[in-house]
């Protein structure tokens, strides 16, 4: 059989399969774009678990009118110019895959305005730009995703119930609100506001908004600056325990990540204080020089690889264990 290059349309749909697993993956990508645009307010609204509609509105930098067509092209990004940049990534996005992937499996309505120029409105359907016009709108970007997977019916059958997809989105918005206490996140589900974080830069206030005061009184501050890494955040006193890891949050260079390595460090730190099947609550932000980590392992960037795993484990568990020394633990 003849060997041929795939068409852009097919390539986009394949990538959409990797980047866009479910509505929550779209929310994640759009929030990351808003963060990269320097927003201080991000409003996420969903209908029917995000299957019917996802709206993400920010007050960030906006997109220039003549850049809009490019934004929807594969591997088009304003964030990465040279290969070297790949080893020192300072933004959430860099692969230029989110917008074309989302666009290839949904209908998009986008409003955007930069500081300097008039606004724009753009309609995209199944990856094709259907309309692009000047349009008066607020500074920042508002993007509305409708009819997810309308043109890939098989993918649609893999979606869970709207409640379950909605819960997943709830968790996603929470994670970013915790990673970015300096940004106010508003989450509306079925036109009802579920939470609005203060955006005052204080993690404890964000935790209070999301989880209430009962937990808050059991949390202690962590703030340690080392030469290679630093660690900031909140951890629970050993008397406060959970029966799963769900409330253990790690952020590495402000990116929410799942990390068996960091879990091991925390297990280590609470050894002797918690028994098996008991887990702490924590919201921990690890800062590392970009060269010491690799986030480009997976299209969704939810995993991170450390150059030197043992050093990270030693640092994190060392910092936390130090807190249990009686003189430090009031
Ligand atoms: N909310 C937003 N505000 C400003 N610019 C945006 C926003 N969303 C997307 N963009 C622009 O569109 C480009 C493409 O976005 P995306 O496909 O997510 O790729 P990436 O984030 O990897 O660059 C971004 O590089 C950015 O310039
Ligand atoms: Mg992006």
Coordinates of C-alpha atoms and ligand atoms in Angstrom, one line a residue:
X1 CA 0.0 0.0 0.0
X2 CA 1.2 3.5 -0.7
X3 CA 2.6 5.4 2.2
X4 CA 1.0 8.9 2.5
X5 CA 1.2 11.8 4.9
X6 CA -1.9 12.3 7.0
X7 CA -4.1 15.3 6.3
X8 CA -4.1 18.1 8.9
X9 CA -7.7 17.3 9.7
X10 CA -6.8 13.7 10.7
X11 CA -3.6 14.8 12.5
X12 CA -5.7 17.3 14.6
X13 CA -8.2 14.6 15.5
X14 CA -5.4 12.2 16.5
X15 CA -3.8 14.9 18.7
X16 CA -7.3 15.7 20.1
X17 CA -7.4 12.1 21.3
X18 CA -4.2 12.7 23.3
X19 CA -4.9 16.2 24.6
X20 CA -8.6 16.1 25.0
X21 CA -9.7 13.0 26.8
X22 CA -12.7 14.6 28.4
X23 CA -14.3 18.0 29.2
X24 CA -12.0 18.5 32.1
X25 CA -9.0 18.4 29.8
X26 CA -10.4 21.3 27.8
X27 CA -11.0 23.3 31.0
X28 CA -7.4 22.6 32.0
X29 CA -6.0 23.8 28.6
X30 CA -8.1 26.9 28.6
X31 CA -7.2 27.8 32.2
X32 CA -3.6 27.4 31.3
X33 CA -3.9 29.7 28.4
X34 CA -5.6 32.3 30.6
X35 CA -2.8 32.0 33.2
X36 CA -0.2 32.4 30.4
X37 CA -2.1 35.5 29.3
X38 CA -1.4 37.0 32.7
X39 CA -5.1 37.0 33.9
X40 CA -5.9 37.9 37.5
X41 CA -9.5 36.7 37.1
X42 CA -10.6 33.4 35.5
X43 CA -14.2 32.5 35.2
X44 CA -15.2 28.9 34.3
X45 CA -18.8 28.1 33.5
X46 CA -20.2 24.7 32.4
X47 CA -23.5 23.2 31.3
X48 CA -24.3 19.5 31.5
X49 CA -20.9 18.5 32.8
X50 CA -19.1 20.5 30.1
X51 CA -20.6 18.3 27.4
X52 CA -23.0 20.9 26.1
X53 CA -20.9 24.0 27.0
X54 CA -17.7 25.1 28.6
X55 CA -17.0 28.8 28.9
X56 CA -13.7 30.2 30.1
X57 CA -13.4 34.0 30.4
X58 CA -10.3 35.8 31.5
X59 CA -9.0 39.4 31.9
X60 CA -5.6 38.6 30.4
X61 CA -3.7 40.0 27.4
X62 CA -6.1 39.0 24.7
X63 CA -5.2 37.9 21.2
X64 CA -4.6 40.3 18.3
X65 CA -7.0 40.2 15.5
X66 CA -4.5 39.1 12.8
X67 CA -3.1 36.4 15.1
X68 CA -6.4 34.6 15.5
X69 CA -6.2 32.3 12.4
X70 CA -2.7 31.3 13.4
X71 CA -3.8 30.5 17.0
X72 CA -5.9 27.7 15.7
X73 CA -3.1 26.1 13.6
X74 CA -1.3 23.1 14.9
X75 CA 2.1 23.8 16.6
X76 CA 1.3 27.5 16.6
X77 CA 2.4 29.1 19.8
X78 CA 3.6 32.5 21.1
X79 CA 5.4 30.9 24.0
X80 CA 8.3 28.9 22.5
X81 CA 10.6 30.2 19.9
X82 CA 13.7 28.1 20.0
X83 CA 14.6 24.5 20.9
X84 CA 16.6 25.7 23.9
X85 CA 13.4 27.2 25.3
X86 CA 12.1 23.7 25.6
X87 CA 14.6 23.0 28.4
X88 CA 13.6 26.0 30.4
X89 CA 9.9 26.3 30.1
X90 CA 8.3 29.2 32.0
X91 CA 4.8 29.0 30.7
X92 CA 2.0 26.5 31.1
X93 CA 1.6 26.0 27.4
X94 CA 4.2 25.6 24.7
X95 CA 3.1 22.8 22.4
X96 CA 0.6 24.9 20.5
X97 CA -1.8 22.0 20.4
X98 CA -4.7 22.9 22.6
X99 CA -6.7 25.3 20.4
X100 CA -6.4 23.3 17.2
X101 CA -7.2 20.0 19.1
X102 CA -10.3 21.5 20.8
X103 CA -11.4 23.1 17.6
X104 CA -11.3 19.9 15.7
X105 CA -13.9 18.2 17.9
X106 CA -16.2 21.0 18.9
X107 CA -17.8 24.3 17.9
X108 CA -16.0 27.4 19.3
X109 CA -17.1 31.0 19.8
X110 CA -14.3 33.3 20.8
X111 CA -14.2 36.9 21.9
X112 CA -11.0 38.6 22.6
X113 CA -9.5 42.1 22.9
X114 CA -6.0 43.3 23.6
X115 CA -5.2 46.5 25.5
X116 CA -4.2 48.4 22.4
X117 CA -6.7 47.3 19.7
X118 CA -10.4 46.9 19.1
X119 CA -11.9 43.5 19.9
X120 CA -12.6 40.4 17.7
X121 CA -15.1 37.7 17.4
X122 CA -14.3 34.3 15.9
X123 CA -16.4 31.2 15.1
X124 CA -14.7 27.9 14.5
X125 CA -16.4 24.6 13.6
X126 CA -14.7 21.3 13.3
X127 CA -11.4 23.1 13.0
X128 CA -12.5 25.5 10.3
X129 CA -12.7 29.2 10.9
X130 CA -16.3 30.1 9.8
X131 CA -16.3 33.8 10.8
X132 CA -13.7 36.3 11.9
X133 CA -14.7 39.9 12.5
X134 CA -14.0 43.0 14.5
X135 CA -16.3 43.0 17.5
X136 CA -16.5 45.3 20.6
X137 CA -15.8 43.2 23.7
X138 CA -14.2 43.4 27.1
X139 CA -10.4 43.3 27.4
X140 CA -9.2 39.7 27.8
X141 CA -10.5 36.5 26.2
X142 CA -13.8 34.6 26.4
X143 CA -13.9 31.2 24.7
X144 CA -17.1 29.1 24.5
X145 CA -16.8 25.4 23.6
X146 CA -20.1 23.8 22.5
X147 CA -21.1 20.3 21.3
X148 CA -18.0 18.5 22.3
X149 CA -17.2 15.5 20.1
X150 CA -20.2 16.3 17.8
X151 CA -18.2 15.1 14.8
X152 CA -16.5 12.1 16.6
X153 CA -19.6 10.2 17.9
X154 CA -17.5 7.3 19.1
X155 CA -15.5 9.5 21.4
X156 CA -18.8 10.9 22.8
X157 CA -19.8 7.4 23.9
X158 CA -16.7 7.3 26.2
X159 CA -17.9 10.3 28.2
X160 CA -19.1 9.5 31.7
X161 CA -22.3 11.0 33.2
X162 CA -22.6 14.8 33.2
X163 CA -22.3 14.6 37.0
X164 CA -19.1 12.7 36.9
X165 CA -17.6 14.9 34.1
X166 CA -18.8 18.0 36.1
X167 CA -17.0 16.7 39.2
X168 CA -13.9 16.2 37.3
X169 CA -14.0 19.8 36.1
X170 CA -14.7 21.0 39.6
X171 CA -11.5 19.2 40.7
X172 CA -9.5 20.7 37.8
X173 CA -10.5 24.3 38.6
X174 CA -9.7 23.6 42.3
X175 CA -6.2 22.4 41.5
X176 CA -5.4 25.6 39.5
X177 CA -7.0 27.8 42.1
X178 CA -4.7 26.2 44.7
X179 CA -1.6 26.5 42.4
X180 CA -2.4 30.2 41.7
X181 CA -3.8 31.8 44.9
X182 CA -3.0 35.2 43.3
X183 CA -5.6 34.5 40.7
X184 CA -9.3 34.7 41.5
X185 CA -11.1 31.7 40.1
X186 CA -14.9 31.6 39.8
X187 CA -16.6 28.3 39.0
X188 CA -20.2 28.1 37.8
X189 CA -22.0 24.9 37.2
X190 CA -25.5 25.0 35.7
X191 CA -25.5 28.7 36.2
X192 CA -24.9 28.4 39.9
X193 CA -21.6 29.7 41.4
X194 CA -19.9 26.8 43.2
X195 CA -16.9 28.9 44.5
X196 CA -15.0 32.1 44.0
X197 CA -11.5 32.2 45.4
X198 CA -10.2 35.5 46.7
X199 CA -7.2 35.8 44.4
X200 CA -5.3 37.7 47.2
X201 CA -2.2 35.5 46.9
X202 CA -2.8 33.8 50.3
X203 CA -3.0 30.0 49.9
X204 CA -4.7 29.6 53.3
X205 CA -7.5 31.8 52.2
X206 CA -8.0 29.8 49.0
X207 CA -8.0 26.5 51.0
X208 CA -10.5 28.1 53.3
X209 CA -12.8 29.0 50.4
X210 CA -12.6 25.5 48.9
X211 CA -12.5 23.2 51.9
X212 CA -13.8 25.3 54.9
X213 CA -12.5 26.2 58.3
X214 CA -12.5 22.8 59.9
X215 CA -9.6 21.6 57.9
X216 CA -7.8 24.9 57.9
X217 CA -7.1 24.8 61.7
X218 CA -5.1 21.6 61.2
X219 CA -2.8 23.1 58.6
X220 CA 0.7 24.3 59.2
X221 CA 2.9 26.4 57.0
X222 CA 5.9 25.1 55.1
X223 CA 8.4 27.6 53.7
X224 CA 11.9 26.4 53.0
X225 CA 14.4 27.8 50.4
X226 CA 17.2 25.5 49.5
X227 CA 19.9 25.9 46.9
X228 CA 18.3 23.7 44.2
X229 CA 14.7 23.5 45.3
X230 CA 12.4 25.4 47.5
X231 CA 9.1 24.2 49.1
X232 CA 6.2 26.3 50.1
X233 CA 2.6 25.6 51.2
X234 CA 0.5 23.9 53.8
X235 CA 0.5 20.4 55.4
X236 CA -1.8 18.8 57.9
X237 CA -0.8 18.0 61.4
X238 CA -0.5 14.3 61.9
X239 CA -3.8 14.1 64.0
X240 CA -5.7 15.2 60.9
X241 CA -5.8 12.3 58.5
X242 CA -7.7 11.1 55.4
X243 CA -8.2 7.6 54.0
X244 CA -7.0 8.5 50.5
X245 CA -4.6 10.7 48.7
X246 CA -7.2 13.0 47.2
X247 CA -6.3 16.0 49.2
X248 CA -2.5 15.7 48.6
X249 CA -1.7 18.4 46.1
X250 CA 1.7 18.9 44.5
X251 CA 2.6 21.8 42.2
X252 CA 6.0 21.8 40.5
X253 CA 6.9 25.2 39.2
X254 CA 3.3 26.1 39.6
X255 CA 2.1 23.2 37.5
X256 CA -0.3 20.7 39.2
X257 CA 1.3 17.3 38.9
X258 CA 0.8 13.7 39.9
X259 CA 4.1 12.4 41.1
X260 CA 4.8 9.0 42.7
X261 CA 8.2 10.4 43.6
X262 CA 6.8 13.2 45.7
X263 CA 4.2 10.9 47.2
X264 CA 7.0 8.7 48.3
X265 CA 8.7 11.7 49.9
X266 CA 5.5 12.5 51.8
X267 CA 5.0 8.9 53.0
X268 CA 8.5 9.1 54.2
X269 CA 7.9 12.4 56.0
X270 CA 4.8 11.1 57.9
X271 CA 6.3 7.6 58.7
X272 CA 5.6 6.7 62.3
X273 CA 3.0 9.5 62.5
X274 CA 0.4 7.9 60.3
X275 CA -0.3 4.2 59.9
X276 CA -0.9 2.5 56.6
X277 CA -4.0 3.6 54.7
X278 CA -3.8 7.0 56.5
X279 CA -2.9 10.0 54.4
X280 CA -2.1 13.6 55.1
X281 CA -3.6 16.7 53.5
X282 CA -1.1 19.0 51.8
X283 CA -0.8 21.8 49.3
X284 CA 2.8 21.9 48.4
X285 CA 4.5 24.0 45.8
X286 CA 8.0 22.9 44.8
X287 CA 10.1 25.3 42.9
X288 CA 13.0 23.9 40.9
X289 CA 15.3 25.4 38.3
X290 CA 13.7 24.5 35.0
X291 CA 16.7 22.5 33.9
X292 CA 16.2 20.0 36.8
X293 CA 12.8 18.9 35.6
X294 CA 11.1 17.8 32.4
X295 CA 7.4 18.3 32.0
X296 CA 7.3 17.4 28.4
X297 CA 6.7 13.7 29.0
X298 CA 3.1 13.6 28.1
X299 CA 0.8 15.7 26.0
X300 CA -1.3 16.7 29.0
X301 CA 1.8 17.6 31.0
X302 CA 0.4 16.3 34.2
X303 CA 3.5 14.3 35.0
X304 CA 7.0 15.6 35.7
X305 CA 10.3 13.9 35.6
X306 CA 13.1 14.9 37.9
X307 CA 16.7 14.8 36.9
X308 CA 17.8 13.6 40.3
X309 CA 14.9 11.8 42.1
X310 CA 16.8 11.0 45.3
X311 CA 17.7 14.6 45.9
X312 CA 14.1 15.7 45.5
X313 CA 12.8 13.0 47.8
X314 CA 15.5 13.8 50.4
X315 CA 14.8 17.5 50.2
X316 CA 11.0 17.3 50.5
X317 CA 10.9 14.7 53.2
X318 CA 13.7 16.4 55.1
X319 CA 11.8 19.8 55.1
X320 CA 8.6 18.2 56.3
X321 CA 10.3 15.9 58.9
X322 CA 12.0 18.9 60.3
X323 CA 8.6 20.4 61.2
X324 CA 7.9 17.5 63.5
X325 CA 10.9 18.3 65.7
X326 CA 9.2 19.3 68.9
X327 CA 10.9 22.7 69.1
X328 CA 9.4 23.6 65.7
X329 CA 6.0 22.0 66.2
X330 CA 3.8 24.1 68.5
Ligands
LIG1 N1 -6.8 33.1 26.8 C1 -5.9 33.5 26.0 N2 -5.4 34.7 26.1 C2 -4.4 35.2 25.3 N3 -3.8 34.4 24.3 C3 -4.3 33.2 24.1 C4 -5.3 32.6 25.0 N4 -5.5 31.4 24.6 C5 -4.7 31.1 23.5 N5 -3.9 32.2 23.3 C6 -2.9 32.3 22.2 O1 -3.1 31.2 21.3 C7 -1.9 30.5 21.2 C8 -2.2 29.0 21.0 O2 -2.8 28.4 22.1 P1 -2.6 26.9 22.4 O3 -3.1 26.1 21.3 O4 -3.2 26.6 23.8 O5 -1.0 26.7 22.5 P2 0.0 27.0 23.6 O6 -0.7 27.4 24.8 O7 0.8 25.7 23.7 O8 0.9 28.1 23.0 C9 -1.1 30.8 22.5 O9 0.3 30.6 22.3 C10 -1.5 32.2 22.7 O10 -0.7 33.1 22.0
LIG2 MG1 -2.2 26.4 25.7

